[in-house]
């Protein structure tokens, strides 16, 4: 069952989109989730490959994906495990190499990126953000979303990705977290691999 799509919407031209498929009923990947690779090089677009996320013995539960923006060479897929920590699977854009994976917080469900695309911010259901060095494919820090203004559950994350902004925009490295009580907490991501709470609205 398709539940999401990731596409390159800024930066250099792209040639592929990615569809996240959840569930255990896929023909190509029985017992686990998958990532469909759609080629935009032809008209109409065509399904280029289907990459299994996890295995039948160790199934994955993909919920979202994000393209590595500096070169579009890989895709990060969030895996929401029913129990224990979640995972992030890394799929090469060609779809030819078996995915790699590493652990993040429990129930990852949303992802945003740093302004330069080198770090990913994975929002987890356990009130944490896993900060990922996207080039090295590793978690470099874990930050609690709870702060002095609210401890309500996080529900969404966004980042001001003005990759070609040459103005004096002071919010270019800010990350916003929407909480279940309507609070928006603002975080500073100026220092690579770190998030520092600024204020809540």
mmCIF file of C-alpha atoms in Angstrom:
data_model
loop_
_atom_site.group_PDB
_atom_site.id
_atom_site.type_symbol
_atom_site.label_atom_id
_atom_site.label_comp_id
_atom_site.label_asym_id
_atom_site.label_seq_id
_atom_site.Cartn_x
_atom_site.Cartn_y
_atom_site.Cartn_z
ATOM 1 C CA UNK A 1 0.000 0.000 0.000
ATOM 2 C CA UNK A 2 1.607 3.315 -1.046
ATOM 3 C CA UNK A 3 1.627 5.826 1.819
ATOM 4 C CA UNK A 4 4.024 8.569 0.744
ATOM 5 C CA UNK A 5 6.245 10.022 -1.956
ATOM 6 C CA UNK A 6 9.569 11.870 -1.969
ATOM 7 C CA UNK A 7 10.792 14.041 -4.809
ATOM 8 C CA UNK A 8 13.610 16.511 -5.379
ATOM 9 C CA UNK A 9 11.954 19.923 -5.341
ATOM 10 C CA UNK A 10 14.928 22.276 -5.160
ATOM 11 C CA UNK A 11 18.577 22.397 -6.120
ATOM 12 C CA UNK A 12 19.933 20.657 -9.179
ATOM 13 C CA UNK A 13 17.560 18.943 -11.658
ATOM 14 C CA UNK A 14 16.414 15.475 -10.652
ATOM 15 C CA UNK A 15 15.375 12.402 -12.636
ATOM 16 C CA UNK A 16 13.690 10.133 -10.060
ATOM 17 C CA UNK A 17 10.839 10.091 -7.565
ATOM 18 C CA UNK A 18 10.378 7.560 -4.759
ATOM 19 C CA UNK A 19 7.151 6.000 -3.488
ATOM 20 C CA UNK A 20 7.048 4.574 0.042
ATOM 21 C CA UNK A 21 5.064 1.327 0.250
ATOM 22 C CA UNK A 22 3.982 -0.020 3.636
ATOM 23 C CA UNK A 23 2.413 -3.320 4.600
ATOM 24 C CA UNK A 24 3.200 -6.938 3.863
ATOM 25 C CA UNK A 25 1.191 -7.562 0.708
ATOM 26 C CA UNK A 26 3.606 -6.337 -1.959
ATOM 27 C CA UNK A 27 4.389 -8.878 -4.683
ATOM 28 C CA UNK A 28 8.051 -7.929 -5.045
ATOM 29 C CA UNK A 29 8.780 -7.775 -1.310
ATOM 30 C CA UNK A 30 6.504 -10.230 0.532
ATOM 31 C CA UNK A 31 6.452 -9.775 4.275
ATOM 32 C CA UNK A 32 7.949 -6.285 4.414
ATOM 33 C CA UNK A 33 7.786 -2.740 3.038
ATOM 34 C CA UNK A 34 9.387 -1.354 -0.104
ATOM 35 C CA UNK A 35 10.488 1.744 -1.987
ATOM 36 C CA UNK A 36 9.388 2.233 -5.589
ATOM 37 C CA UNK A 37 11.884 4.058 -7.815
ATOM 38 C CA UNK A 38 10.131 6.087 -10.535
ATOM 39 C CA UNK A 39 12.164 7.336 -13.479
ATOM 40 C CA UNK A 40 11.300 10.823 -14.751
ATOM 41 C CA UNK A 41 13.697 10.449 -17.690
ATOM 42 C CA UNK A 42 10.897 9.187 -19.936
ATOM 43 C CA UNK A 43 7.404 10.416 -20.765
ATOM 44 C CA UNK A 44 5.315 9.043 -19.261
ATOM 45 C CA UNK A 45 7.309 8.255 -16.112
ATOM 46 C CA UNK A 46 8.043 4.574 -15.524
ATOM 47 C CA UNK A 47 8.673 2.326 -12.535
ATOM 48 C CA UNK A 48 12.415 1.670 -12.651
ATOM 49 C CA UNK A 49 12.870 -0.593 -9.617
ATOM 50 C CA UNK A 50 11.309 -1.796 -6.372
ATOM 51 C CA UNK A 51 13.689 -1.973 -3.409
ATOM 52 C CA UNK A 52 12.715 -4.135 -0.435
ATOM 53 C CA UNK A 53 13.031 -2.363 2.915
ATOM 54 C CA UNK A 54 13.811 -4.980 5.531
ATOM 55 C CA UNK A 55 13.263 -8.703 4.993
ATOM 56 C CA UNK A 56 10.466 -11.192 5.573
ATOM 57 C CA UNK A 57 12.352 -12.390 8.659
ATOM 58 C CA UNK A 58 12.983 -8.836 9.902
ATOM 59 C CA UNK A 59 10.247 -6.722 8.297
ATOM 60 C CA UNK A 60 10.389 -2.966 8.061
ATOM 61 C CA UNK A 61 7.444 -0.595 8.383
ATOM 62 C CA UNK A 62 8.406 2.377 6.182
ATOM 63 C CA UNK A 63 6.461 5.578 6.769
ATOM 64 C CA UNK A 64 8.386 8.364 4.986
ATOM 65 C CA UNK A 65 11.432 9.044 2.804
ATOM 66 C CA UNK A 66 13.842 11.893 2.092
ATOM 67 C CA UNK A 67 16.269 12.317 -0.801
ATOM 68 C CA UNK A 68 19.879 13.245 -0.019
ATOM 69 C CA UNK A 69 19.829 16.658 -1.658
ATOM 70 C CA UNK A 70 23.545 17.404 -2.279
ATOM 71 C CA UNK A 71 23.722 14.834 -5.089
ATOM 72 C CA UNK A 72 20.438 12.838 -5.046
ATOM 73 C CA UNK A 73 22.587 9.699 -4.706
ATOM 74 C CA UNK A 74 20.616 8.051 -1.902
ATOM 75 C CA UNK A 75 17.288 8.030 -0.127
ATOM 76 C CA UNK A 76 16.647 7.815 3.617
ATOM 77 C CA UNK A 77 13.563 5.780 4.572
ATOM 78 C CA UNK A 78 12.031 5.972 8.057
ATOM 79 C CA UNK A 79 11.079 2.592 9.547
ATOM 80 C CA UNK A 80 8.532 2.711 12.388
ATOM 81 C CA UNK A 81 9.032 -0.506 14.331
ATOM 82 C CA UNK A 82 6.048 -1.562 16.520
ATOM 83 C CA UNK A 83 8.356 -2.036 19.520
ATOM 84 C CA UNK A 84 11.808 -0.750 20.387
ATOM 85 C CA UNK A 85 13.800 1.842 18.442
ATOM 86 C CA UNK A 86 12.943 2.695 14.865
ATOM 87 C CA UNK A 87 15.382 2.558 11.977
ATOM 88 C CA UNK A 88 16.502 4.634 9.052
ATOM 89 C CA UNK A 89 17.227 2.649 5.887
ATOM 90 C CA UNK A 90 19.587 4.104 3.288
ATOM 91 C CA UNK A 91 18.797 3.168 -0.313
ATOM 92 C CA UNK A 92 21.197 3.952 -3.151
ATOM 93 C CA UNK A 93 19.464 5.862 -5.933
ATOM 94 C CA UNK A 94 20.240 3.122 -8.456
ATOM 95 C CA UNK A 95 18.318 0.626 -6.356
ATOM 96 C CA UNK A 96 20.991 -1.969 -7.059
ATOM 97 C CA UNK A 97 22.676 -2.111 -3.637
ATOM 98 C CA UNK A 98 20.885 -3.690 -0.635
ATOM 99 C CA UNK A 99 19.748 -0.989 1.827
ATOM 100 C CA UNK A 100 21.831 -0.200 4.894
ATOM 101 C CA UNK A 101 20.206 0.816 8.183
ATOM 102 C CA UNK A 102 20.846 2.243 11.633
ATOM 103 C CA UNK A 103 18.692 2.898 14.726
ATOM 104 C CA UNK A 104 16.979 6.160 15.672
ATOM 105 C CA UNK A 105 14.334 6.978 18.317
ATOM 106 C CA UNK A 106 11.068 5.102 18.778
ATOM 107 C CA UNK A 107 8.353 5.560 16.138
ATOM 108 C CA UNK A 108 10.054 7.920 13.651
ATOM 109 C CA UNK A 109 7.415 9.547 11.464
ATOM 110 C CA UNK A 110 8.620 12.863 9.961
ATOM 111 C CA UNK A 111 11.912 14.202 8.607
ATOM 112 C CA UNK A 112 13.386 17.561 7.583
ATOM 113 C CA UNK A 113 16.910 18.636 6.627
ATOM 114 C CA UNK A 114 19.507 21.265 7.376
ATOM 115 C CA UNK A 115 19.835 24.230 5.053
ATOM 116 C CA UNK A 116 22.821 22.664 3.271
ATOM 117 C CA UNK A 117 21.248 19.203 3.094
ATOM 118 C CA UNK A 118 24.063 17.547 5.043
ATOM 119 C CA UNK A 119 22.024 16.797 8.170
ATOM 120 C CA UNK A 120 18.589 15.240 8.606
ATOM 121 C CA UNK A 121 16.272 15.833 11.546
ATOM 122 C CA UNK A 122 14.097 12.782 12.219
ATOM 123 C CA UNK A 123 11.080 13.462 14.429
ATOM 124 C CA UNK A 124 10.306 10.520 16.704
ATOM 125 C CA UNK A 125 7.153 9.624 18.596
ATOM 126 C CA UNK A 126 9.125 9.369 21.850
ATOM 127 C CA UNK A 127 9.464 13.203 21.959
ATOM 128 C CA UNK A 128 12.977 13.235 20.466
ATOM 129 C CA UNK A 129 14.734 14.399 17.319
ATOM 130 C CA UNK A 130 17.471 12.166 15.918
ATOM 131 C CA UNK A 131 20.078 14.326 14.149
ATOM 132 C CA UNK A 132 21.667 12.384 11.288
ATOM 133 C CA UNK A 133 24.889 13.141 9.469
ATOM 134 C CA UNK A 134 23.489 12.280 6.040
ATOM 135 C CA UNK A 135 26.893 11.951 4.396
ATOM 136 C CA UNK A 136 28.244 9.568 7.048
ATOM 137 C CA UNK A 137 24.850 7.851 7.573
ATOM 138 C CA UNK A 138 24.980 8.014 11.363
ATOM 139 C CA UNK A 139 23.097 9.590 14.271
ATOM 140 C CA UNK A 140 25.306 12.300 15.781
ATOM 141 C CA UNK A 141 22.935 13.631 18.455
ATOM 142 C CA UNK A 142 19.503 13.093 20.006
ATOM 143 C CA UNK A 143 17.508 16.097 21.279
ATOM 144 C CA UNK A 144 14.340 16.094 23.391
ATOM 145 C CA UNK A 145 11.429 18.068 21.900
ATOM 146 C CA UNK A 146 10.193 18.858 25.414
ATOM 147 C CA UNK A 147 11.193 22.332 26.571
ATOM 148 C CA UNK A 148 10.212 24.898 29.181
ATOM 149 C CA UNK A 149 7.156 25.956 27.139
ATOM 150 C CA UNK A 150 5.542 22.580 26.396
ATOM 151 C CA UNK A 151 5.942 18.842 26.778
ATOM 152 C CA UNK A 152 3.115 18.056 24.345
ATOM 153 C CA UNK A 153 3.796 15.422 21.718
ATOM 154 C CA UNK A 154 5.481 16.601 18.494
ATOM 155 C CA UNK A 155 3.318 16.204 15.388
ATOM 156 C CA UNK A 156 5.306 17.828 12.548
ATOM 157 C CA UNK A 157 8.682 19.339 11.654
ATOM 158 C CA UNK A 158 9.746 21.930 9.078
ATOM 159 C CA UNK A 159 12.920 23.788 8.130
ATOM 160 C CA UNK A 160 13.476 27.034 6.231
ATOM 161 C CA UNK A 161 15.442 25.530 3.355
ATOM 162 C CA UNK A 162 16.451 28.588 1.359
ATOM 163 C CA UNK A 163 19.332 26.842 -0.365
ATOM 164 C CA UNK A 164 20.037 29.769 -2.699
ATOM 165 C CA UNK A 165 19.084 32.618 -0.367
ATOM 166 C CA UNK A 166 21.743 35.336 -0.442
ATOM 167 C CA UNK A 167 19.792 37.786 1.731
ATOM 168 C CA UNK A 168 20.389 38.457 5.412
ATOM 169 C CA UNK A 169 17.642 35.991 6.388
ATOM 170 C CA UNK A 170 18.322 35.206 10.045
ATOM 171 C CA UNK A 171 15.890 32.273 10.037
ATOM 172 C CA UNK A 172 17.726 30.318 7.358
ATOM 173 C CA UNK A 173 18.932 27.716 9.881
ATOM 174 C CA UNK A 174 15.798 27.551 12.012
ATOM 175 C CA UNK A 175 13.808 24.353 12.555
ATOM 176 C CA UNK A 176 10.171 24.435 13.673
ATOM 177 C CA UNK A 177 8.383 21.709 15.660
ATOM 178 C CA UNK A 178 4.573 21.694 15.826
ATOM 179 C CA UNK A 179 3.236 20.179 19.052
ATOM 180 C CA UNK A 180 -0.143 18.550 19.755
ATOM 181 C CA UNK A 181 -1.249 21.451 21.970
ATOM 182 C CA UNK A 182 -0.761 23.979 19.138
ATOM 183 C CA UNK A 183 2.617 25.243 20.349
ATOM 184 C CA UNK A 184 5.370 25.768 17.769
ATOM 185 C CA UNK A 185 8.888 25.477 19.173
ATOM 186 C CA UNK A 186 11.719 27.129 17.239
ATOM 187 C CA UNK A 187 15.225 25.639 17.194
ATOM 188 C CA UNK A 188 18.558 26.986 15.967
ATOM 189 C CA UNK A 189 20.468 24.626 13.654
ATOM 190 C CA UNK A 190 23.331 26.988 12.807
ATOM 191 C CA UNK A 191 25.924 24.696 14.423
ATOM 192 C CA UNK A 192 26.207 21.532 12.277
ATOM 193 C CA UNK A 193 24.816 18.464 14.010
ATOM 194 C CA UNK A 194 23.179 20.433 16.825
ATOM 195 C CA UNK A 195 19.756 21.879 17.639
ATOM 196 C CA UNK A 196 19.312 24.536 20.313
ATOM 197 C CA UNK A 197 15.864 25.625 21.479
ATOM 198 C CA UNK A 198 15.247 29.350 20.918
ATOM 199 C CA UNK A 199 11.621 30.020 21.805
ATOM 200 C CA UNK A 200 8.071 28.686 21.589
ATOM 201 C CA UNK A 201 5.044 30.385 20.047
#
